[in-house]
PDB file of C-alpha atoms in Angstrom:
ATOM      1  CA  UNK A 335     -21.370   2.968  21.616  1.00  0.00           C
ATOM      2  CA  UNK A 336     -17.861   2.220  20.170  1.00  0.00           C
ATOM      3  CA  UNK A 337     -16.930  -1.296  19.876  1.00  0.00           C
ATOM      4  CA  UNK A 338     -14.481  -2.580  22.099  1.00  0.00           C
ATOM      5  CA  UNK A 339     -12.403  -5.492  21.560  1.00  0.00           C
ATOM      6  CA  UNK A 340     -11.104  -7.952  23.743  1.00  0.00           C
ATOM      7  CA  UNK A 341      -7.395  -9.682  23.585  1.00  0.00           C
ATOM      8  CA  UNK A 342      -9.073 -12.669  22.816  1.00  0.00           C
ATOM      9  CA  UNK A 343     -11.253 -10.956  20.337  1.00  0.00           C
ATOM     10  CA  UNK A 344      -8.264 -10.188  18.165  1.00  0.00           C
ATOM     11  CA  UNK A 345      -6.686 -13.415  18.504  1.00  0.00           C
ATOM     12  CA  UNK A 346      -9.773 -14.783  17.205  1.00  0.00           C
ATOM     13  CA  UNK A 347      -9.820 -11.974  14.502  1.00  0.00           C
ATOM     14  CA  UNK A 348      -5.864 -13.302  13.853  1.00  0.00           C
ATOM     15  CA  UNK A 349      -6.818 -16.838  13.485  1.00  0.00           C
ATOM     16  CA  UNK A 350      -9.239 -16.547  11.021  1.00  0.00           C
ATOM     17  CA  UNK A 351      -7.197 -14.022   8.930  1.00  0.00           C
ATOM     18  CA  UNK A 352      -4.234 -16.743   8.888  1.00  0.00           C
ATOM     19  CA  UNK A 353      -7.120 -19.180   7.437  1.00  0.00           C
ATOM     20  CA  UNK A 354      -7.966 -16.904   4.871  1.00  0.00           C
ATOM     21  CA  UNK A 355      -3.872 -16.986   4.357  1.00  0.00           C
ATOM     22  CA  UNK A 356      -3.873 -20.762   4.103  1.00  0.00           C
ATOM     23  CA  UNK A 357      -6.903 -20.858   1.913  1.00  0.00           C
ATOM     24  CA  UNK A 358      -5.133 -18.587  -0.345  1.00  0.00           C
ATOM     25  CA  UNK A 359      -1.977 -20.151  -0.306  1.00  0.00           C
ATOM     26  CA  UNK A 360      -3.792 -23.442  -1.368  1.00  0.00           C
ATOM     27  CA  UNK A 361      -5.415 -21.901  -4.033  1.00  0.00           C
ATOM     28  CA  UNK A 362      -2.129 -20.472  -5.481  1.00  0.00           C
ATOM     29  CA  UNK A 363      -0.673 -23.731  -5.452  1.00  0.00           C
ATOM     30  CA  UNK A 364      -3.581 -25.461  -7.324  1.00  0.00           C
ATOM     31  CA  UNK A 365      -3.267 -22.853  -9.896  1.00  0.00           C
ATOM     32  CA  UNK A 366       0.548 -23.079 -10.556  1.00  0.00           C
ATOM     33  CA  UNK A 367       0.000 -26.376 -10.530  1.00  0.00           C
ATOM     34  CA  UNK A 368      -2.147 -26.636 -13.178  1.00  0.00           C
ATOM     35  CA  UNK A 369      -0.022 -24.492 -15.282  1.00  0.00           C
ATOM     36  CA  UNK A 370       3.025 -26.833 -14.643  1.00  0.00           C
ATOM     37  CA  UNK A 371       0.601 -29.839 -15.603  1.00  0.00           C
ATOM     38  CA  UNK A 372      -0.541 -27.909 -19.081  1.00  0.00           C
ATOM     39  CA  UNK A 373       3.134 -27.040 -19.983  1.00  0.00           C
ATOM     40  CA  UNK A 374       2.885 -23.545 -19.618  1.00  0.00           C
ATOM     41  CA  UNK A 375       5.574 -22.532 -16.424  1.00  0.00           C
ATOM     42  CA  UNK A 376       7.748 -21.581 -19.161  1.00  0.00           C
ATOM     43  CA  UNK A 377       6.099 -18.614 -20.567  1.00  0.00           C
ATOM     44  CA  UNK A 378       3.553 -17.725 -17.989  1.00  0.00           C
ATOM     45  CA  UNK A 379       4.663 -14.995 -15.068  1.00  0.00           C
ATOM     46  CA  UNK A 380       2.485 -15.457 -11.792  1.00  0.00           C
ATOM     47  CA  UNK A 381       2.111 -12.028  -9.454  1.00  0.00           C
ATOM     48  CA  UNK A 382       1.029 -12.511  -6.031  1.00  0.00           C
ATOM     49  CA  UNK A 383       0.205  -9.031  -4.121  1.00  0.00           C
ATOM     50  CA  UNK A 384      -2.739  -7.321  -2.441  1.00  0.00           C
ATOM     51  CA  UNK A 385      -4.485  -3.898  -2.354  1.00  0.00           C
ATOM     52  CA  UNK A 386      -3.920  -3.334   1.338  1.00  0.00           C
ATOM     53  CA  UNK A 387      -3.052  -5.278   4.870  1.00  0.00           C
ATOM     54  CA  UNK A 388      -5.090  -5.470   7.838  1.00  0.00           C
ATOM     55  CA  UNK A 389      -4.965  -3.817  11.535  1.00  0.00           C
ATOM     56  CA  UNK A 390      -5.119  -6.043  14.436  1.00  0.00           C
ATOM     57  CA  UNK A 391      -5.035  -3.022  17.110  1.00  0.00           C
ATOM     58  CA  UNK A 392      -1.641  -2.295  16.771  1.00  0.00           C
ATOM     59  CA  UNK A 393      -2.686   0.950  16.891  1.00  0.00           C
ATOM     60  CA  UNK A 394      -5.601   0.895  18.572  1.00  0.00           C
ATOM     61  CA  UNK A 395      -8.279  -0.289  15.166  1.00  0.00           C
ATOM     62  CA  UNK A 396      -9.136  -3.166  13.238  1.00  0.00           C
ATOM     63  CA  UNK A 397      -9.819  -4.041   9.700  1.00  0.00           C
ATOM     64  CA  UNK A 398      -8.230  -1.268   7.441  1.00  0.00           C
ATOM     65  CA  UNK A 399      -9.040   1.804   5.395  1.00  0.00           C
ATOM     66  CA  UNK A 400      -8.787   4.468   8.177  1.00  0.00           C
ATOM     67  CA  UNK A 401      -5.005   4.563   8.840  1.00  0.00           C
ATOM     68  CA  UNK A 402      -1.858   4.404   7.183  1.00  0.00           C
ATOM     69  CA  UNK A 403       0.478   2.839   9.444  1.00  0.00           C
ATOM     70  CA  UNK A 404       2.395  -0.187   7.811  1.00  0.00           C
ATOM     71  CA  UNK A 405      -0.006  -2.990   8.633  1.00  0.00           C
ATOM     72  CA  UNK A 406      -1.971  -1.282   6.186  1.00  0.00           C
ATOM     73  CA  UNK A 407       0.145  -0.372   3.708  1.00  0.00           C
ATOM     74  CA  UNK A 408       2.552  -3.144   3.491  1.00  0.00           C
ATOM     75  CA  UNK A 409       1.452  -5.767   0.924  1.00  0.00           C
ATOM     76  CA  UNK A 410       3.265  -8.999  -0.425  1.00  0.00           C
ATOM     77  CA  UNK A 411       4.888  -8.730  -3.871  1.00  0.00           C
ATOM     78  CA  UNK A 412       6.009 -11.890  -5.305  1.00  0.00           C
ATOM     79  CA  UNK A 413       7.161 -12.527  -8.939  1.00  0.00           C
ATOM     80  CA  UNK A 414       7.656 -16.348 -10.128  1.00  0.00           C
ATOM     81  CA  UNK A 415       8.146 -17.024 -13.876  1.00  0.00           C
ATOM     82  CA  UNK A 416      10.611 -16.898 -16.766  1.00  0.00           C
ATOM     83  CA  UNK A 417      13.275 -15.013 -16.281  1.00  0.00           C
ATOM     84  CA  UNK A 418      12.749 -14.273 -12.793  1.00  0.00           C
ATOM     85  CA  UNK A 419      15.610 -15.540 -10.155  1.00  0.00           C
ATOM     86  CA  UNK A 420      14.259 -17.850  -7.612  1.00  0.00           C
ATOM     87  CA  UNK A 421      14.461 -16.863  -3.881  1.00  0.00           C
ATOM     88  CA  UNK A 422      15.545 -13.289  -4.200  1.00  0.00           C
ATOM     89  CA  UNK A 423      14.666 -10.745  -2.438  1.00  0.00           C
ATOM     90  CA  UNK A 424      14.748  -6.758  -3.276  1.00  0.00           C
ATOM     91  CA  UNK A 425      15.164  -4.263   0.118  1.00  0.00           C
ATOM     92  CA  UNK A 426      14.283  -1.429  -1.843  1.00  0.00           C
ATOM     93  CA  UNK A 427      11.056   0.285  -1.191  1.00  0.00           C
ATOM     94  CA  UNK A 428       8.388  -0.162  -4.054  1.00  0.00           C
ATOM     95  CA  UNK A 429       5.062   0.667  -4.880  1.00  0.00           C
ATOM     96  CA  UNK A 430       2.250  -0.740  -6.232  1.00  0.00           C
ATOM     97  CA  UNK A 431       2.238   1.751  -9.507  1.00  0.00           C
ATOM     98  CA  UNK A 432       5.477   0.275 -10.495  1.00  0.00           C
ATOM     99  CA  UNK A 433       3.488  -3.264 -10.964  1.00  0.00           C
ATOM    100  CA  UNK A 434       2.395  -1.919 -14.717  1.00  0.00           C
ATOM    101  CA  UNK A 435       6.074  -0.927 -15.890  1.00  0.00           C
ATOM    102  CA  UNK A 436       7.213  -4.102 -14.341  1.00  0.00           C
ATOM    103  CA  UNK A 437       4.485  -6.263 -16.497  1.00  0.00           C
ATOM    104  CA  UNK A 438       5.079  -4.147 -19.686  1.00  0.00           C
ATOM    105  CA  UNK A 439       8.495  -4.873 -19.556  1.00  0.00           C
ATOM    106  CA  UNK A 440       8.844  -8.327 -18.998  1.00  0.00           C
ATOM    107  CA  UNK A 441       6.289  -8.689 -21.611  1.00  0.00           C
ATOM    108  CA  UNK A 442       8.395  -6.857 -24.179  1.00  0.00           C
ATOM    109  CA  UNK A 443       6.095  -4.202 -24.887  1.00  0.00           C
ATOM    110  CA  UNK A 444       6.366  -0.357 -25.204  1.00  0.00           C
ATOM    111  CA  UNK A 445       6.959   1.421 -22.193  1.00  0.00           C
ATOM    112  CA  UNK A 446       4.315   3.625 -20.126  1.00  0.00           C
ATOM    113  CA  UNK A 447       5.724   7.161 -20.935  1.00  0.00           C
ATOM    114  CA  UNK A 448       3.117   8.566 -18.438  1.00  0.00           C
ATOM    115  CA  UNK A 449       3.448   5.775 -15.912  1.00  0.00           C
ATOM    116  CA  UNK A 450       5.031   6.936 -12.643  1.00  0.00           C
ATOM    117  CA  UNK A 451       5.963   3.989 -11.289  1.00  0.00           C
ATOM    118  CA  UNK A 452       9.364   2.158 -12.669  1.00  0.00           C
ATOM    119  CA  UNK A 453       9.861  -0.957 -13.826  1.00  0.00           C
ATOM    120  CA  UNK A 454      11.282  -3.724 -11.013  1.00  0.00           C
ATOM    121  CA  UNK A 455      13.071  -5.591 -13.555  1.00  0.00           C
ATOM    122  CA  UNK A 456      16.364  -4.759 -13.115  1.00  0.00           C
ATOM    123  CA  UNK A 457      16.252  -5.087  -9.365  1.00  0.00           C
ATOM    124  CA  UNK A 458      15.045  -8.638  -9.806  1.00  0.00           C
ATOM    125  CA  UNK A 459      18.007  -9.362 -12.151  1.00  0.00           C
ATOM    126  CA  UNK A 460      20.384  -8.073  -9.517  1.00  0.00           C
ATOM    127  CA  UNK A 461      20.833  -4.248 -10.166  1.00  0.00           C
ATOM    128  CA  UNK A 462      20.442  -1.669  -7.625  1.00  0.00           C
ATOM    129  CA  UNK A 463      17.072   0.323  -7.982  1.00  0.00           C
ATOM    130  CA  UNK A 464      16.874   3.827  -7.191  1.00  0.00           C
ATOM    131  CA  UNK A 465      14.753   4.265  -4.118  1.00  0.00           C
ATOM    132  CA  UNK A 466      12.033   6.819  -4.698  1.00  0.00           C
ATOM    133  CA  UNK A 467       9.555   8.196  -1.866  1.00  0.00           C
ATOM    134  CA  UNK A 468       6.353   6.622  -1.405  1.00  0.00           C
ATOM    135  CA  UNK A 469       3.266   8.010  -1.559  1.00  0.00           C
ATOM    136  CA  UNK A 470       0.032   6.868   0.156  1.00  0.00           C
ATOM    137  CA  UNK A 471      -3.653   8.278   0.988  1.00  0.00           C
ATOM    138  CA  UNK A 472      -6.635   7.185   2.986  1.00  0.00           C
ATOM    139  CA  UNK A 473     -10.212   8.901   2.806  1.00  0.00           C
ATOM    140  CA  UNK A 474     -12.189   7.247   5.502  1.00  0.00           C
ATOM    141  CA  UNK A 475     -14.907   9.068   6.799  1.00  0.00           C
ATOM    142  CA  UNK A 476     -14.939  12.957   6.514  1.00  0.00           C
ATOM    143  CA  UNK A 477     -13.649  14.896   7.751  1.00  0.00           C
ATOM    144  CA  UNK A 478     -10.675  12.390   8.010  1.00  0.00           C
ATOM    145  CA  UNK A 479      -8.510  12.411   5.002  1.00  0.00           C
ATOM    146  CA  UNK A 480      -4.987  11.300   5.551  1.00  0.00           C
ATOM    147  CA  UNK A 481      -2.110  11.566   3.641  1.00  0.00           C
ATOM    148  CA  UNK A 482       1.699   9.703   4.108  1.00  0.00           C
ATOM    149  CA  UNK A 483       5.303   9.827   2.548  1.00  0.00           C
ATOM    150  CA  UNK A 484       8.000   7.435   3.292  1.00  0.00           C
ATOM    151  CA  UNK A 485      11.690   8.479   2.404  1.00  0.00           C
ATOM    152  CA  UNK A 486      15.033   7.300   3.582  1.00  0.00           C
ATOM    153  CA  UNK A 487      13.459   5.007   6.416  1.00  0.00           C
ATOM    154  CA  UNK A 488      11.290   7.607   7.462  1.00  0.00           C
ATOM    155  CA  UNK A 489       7.482   7.902   7.398  1.00  0.00           C
ATOM    156  CA  UNK A 490       5.202  11.134   7.771  1.00  0.00           C
ATOM    157  CA  UNK A 491       1.544  11.030   8.189  1.00  0.00           C
ATOM    158  CA  UNK A 492      -0.650  14.235   7.614  1.00  0.00           C
ATOM    159  CA  UNK A 493      -4.056  14.374   8.922  1.00  0.00           C
ATOM    160  CA  UNK A 494      -5.463  17.152   6.497  1.00  0.00           C
ATOM    161  CA  UNK A 495      -8.504  18.295   8.269  1.00  0.00           C
ATOM    162  CA  UNK A 496      -6.829  17.711  11.866  1.00  0.00           C
ATOM    163  CA  UNK A 497      -3.540  19.658  10.835  1.00  0.00           C
ATOM    164  CA  UNK A 498      -1.629  17.363  12.520  1.00  0.00           C
ATOM    165  CA  UNK A 499       1.409  15.220  11.482  1.00  0.00           C
ATOM    166  CA  UNK A 500       3.019  12.333  13.098  1.00  0.00           C
ATOM    167  CA  UNK A 501       7.271  10.958  12.253  1.00  0.00           C
ATOM    168  CA  UNK A 502       8.414   7.969  12.610  1.00  0.00           C
ATOM    169  CA  UNK A 503      11.741   6.603  11.695  1.00  0.00           C
ATOM    170  CA  UNK A 504      11.287   3.096  10.721  1.00  0.00           C
ATOM    171  CA  UNK A 505      14.805   2.140  10.882  1.00  0.00           C
ATOM    172  CA  UNK A 506      14.896   2.098  14.785  1.00  0.00           C
ATOM    173  CA  UNK A 507      10.638   1.833  15.043  1.00  0.00           C
ATOM    174  CA  UNK A 508       9.031  -0.281  12.614  1.00  0.00           C
ATOM    175  CA  UNK A 509       6.364  -0.836  14.760  1.00  0.00           C
ATOM    176  CA  UNK A 510       5.489   3.033  14.415  1.00  0.00           C
ATOM    177  CA  UNK A 511       5.286   3.445  18.409  1.00  0.00           C
ATOM    178  CA  UNK A 512       7.509   6.404  18.827  1.00  0.00           C
ATOM    179  CA  UNK A 513       6.182   9.661  17.302  1.00  0.00           C
ATOM    180  CA  UNK A 514       9.050  12.307  17.122  1.00  0.00           C
ATOM    181  CA  UNK A 515       7.333  14.404  14.946  1.00  0.00           C
ATOM    182  CA  UNK A 516       7.995  17.384  17.965  1.00  0.00           C
ATOM    183  CA  UNK A 517      11.836  16.833  17.916  1.00  0.00           C
ATOM    184  CA  UNK A 518      12.131  16.507  14.647  1.00  0.00           C
ATOM    185  CA  UNK A 519      10.169  19.247  13.290  1.00  0.00           C
ATOM    186  CA  UNK A 520      12.669  20.524  10.244  1.00  0.00           C
ATOM    187  CA  UNK A 521      12.813  16.863   9.341  1.00  0.00           C
ATOM    188  CA  UNK A 522       9.136  16.677   9.495  1.00  0.00           C
ATOM    189  CA  UNK A 523       8.768  19.924   7.465  1.00  0.00           C
ATOM    190  CA  UNK A 524      10.884  18.661   4.665  1.00  0.00           C
ATOM    191  CA  UNK A 525       8.618  15.626   4.556  1.00  0.00           C
ATOM    192  CA  UNK A 526       5.986  17.679   4.826  1.00  0.00           C
ATOM    193  CA  UNK A 527       6.509  19.949   1.899  1.00  0.00           C
ATOM    194  CA  UNK A 528       6.909  16.620  -0.394  1.00  0.00           C
ATOM    195  CA  UNK A 529       4.024  15.423   0.563  1.00  0.00           C
ATOM    196  CA  UNK A 530       1.837  18.619   0.190  1.00  0.00           C
ATOM    197  CA  UNK A 531       3.897  19.070  -3.521  1.00  0.00           C
ATOM    198  CA  UNK A 532       2.987  15.695  -4.432  1.00  0.00           C
ATOM    199  CA  UNK A 533      -1.172  15.973  -3.212  1.00  0.00           C
ATOM    200  CA  UNK A 534      -1.027  19.503  -5.599  1.00  0.00           C
ATOM    201  CA  UNK A 535       0.416  17.297  -8.589  1.00  0.00           C
ATOM    202  CA  UNK A 536      -2.434  14.703  -7.984  1.00  0.00           C
ATOM    203  CA  UNK A 537      -5.008  17.542  -7.464  1.00  0.00           C
ATOM    204  CA  UNK A 538      -3.957  18.669 -10.799  1.00  0.00           C
ATOM    205  CA  UNK A 539      -3.874  15.388 -12.986  1.00  0.00           C
ATOM    206  CA  UNK A 540      -7.232  14.572 -11.400  1.00  0.00           C
ATOM    207  CA  UNK A 541      -8.728  17.774 -12.795  1.00  0.00           C
ATOM    208  CA  UNK A 542      -7.161  17.065 -16.215  1.00  0.00           C
ATOM    209  CA  UNK A 543      -8.721  13.541 -16.728  1.00  0.00           C
ATOM    210  CA  UNK A 544     -11.410  12.851 -18.715  1.00  0.00           C
ATOM    211  CA  UNK A 545     -14.848  12.852 -17.184  1.00  0.00           C
ATOM    212  CA  UNK A 546     -17.648  10.400 -18.092  1.00  0.00           C
ATOM    213  CA  UNK A 547     -21.477  10.171 -16.656  1.00  0.00           C
ATOM    214  CA  UNK A 548     -22.073   7.412 -14.426  1.00  0.00           C
ATOM    215  CA  UNK A 549     -24.501   4.875 -14.967  1.00  0.00           C
ATOM    216  CA  UNK A 550     -27.715   5.578 -12.855  1.00  0.00           C
ATOM    217  CA  UNK A 551     -27.869   2.759 -10.800  1.00  0.00           C
ATOM    218  CA  UNK A 552     -24.363   3.992  -9.264  1.00  0.00           C
ATOM    219  CA  UNK A 553     -25.425   7.510  -8.577  1.00  0.00           C
ATOM    220  CA  UNK A 554     -28.424   6.232  -6.781  1.00  0.00           C
ATOM    221  CA  UNK A 555     -26.770   3.749  -4.727  1.00  0.00           C
ATOM    222  CA  UNK A 556     -26.277   4.015  -0.887  1.00  0.00           C
ATOM    223  CA  UNK A 557     -22.860   3.171   0.250  1.00  0.00           C
TER     224      UNK A 557
END
């Protein structure tokens, strides 16, 4: 039978998660303390981020990996070090794809012409950053395959196998509780076309990537 969580179960999971955050906070504090103690603070960049968020029944699920709501997609991104202003927050939406170009530019290395992300250093220095659409995807269990795009405060989620879309106005509905796909058909179609264009592009890139034979222990593994 499908697991069901009681409200007290959800609060217990939140408490455990808060404990994990507290532990990471202490570990990061210890690391930065050692950097300062060894006189490396003036030439060390510290970046704190994550690969995903966590669900606590905001949309009926928990853990992560089987939805593309913002509780899963939004992650921290904190940079501290020489040349990085203290206490500055950038409001423009950015992507983890932007991390490589950012670190390369901060390090003073040659730019990455093949990178699809953009360096965030200009934004950290007070310049206006061009806001680009942000794409996301999740393949949790076949046949559930989800793709999403965010642009101009709107977010569209597309269930490919179910051929269903959801559309949210994040400016007035940041918790994604009011699906407006039915009454905003033209807007939804525009975003869907953009999303499908990205899917076609990434599929082409995937086909062009060099292939290698995985180790035997991987091919025989049961996941």
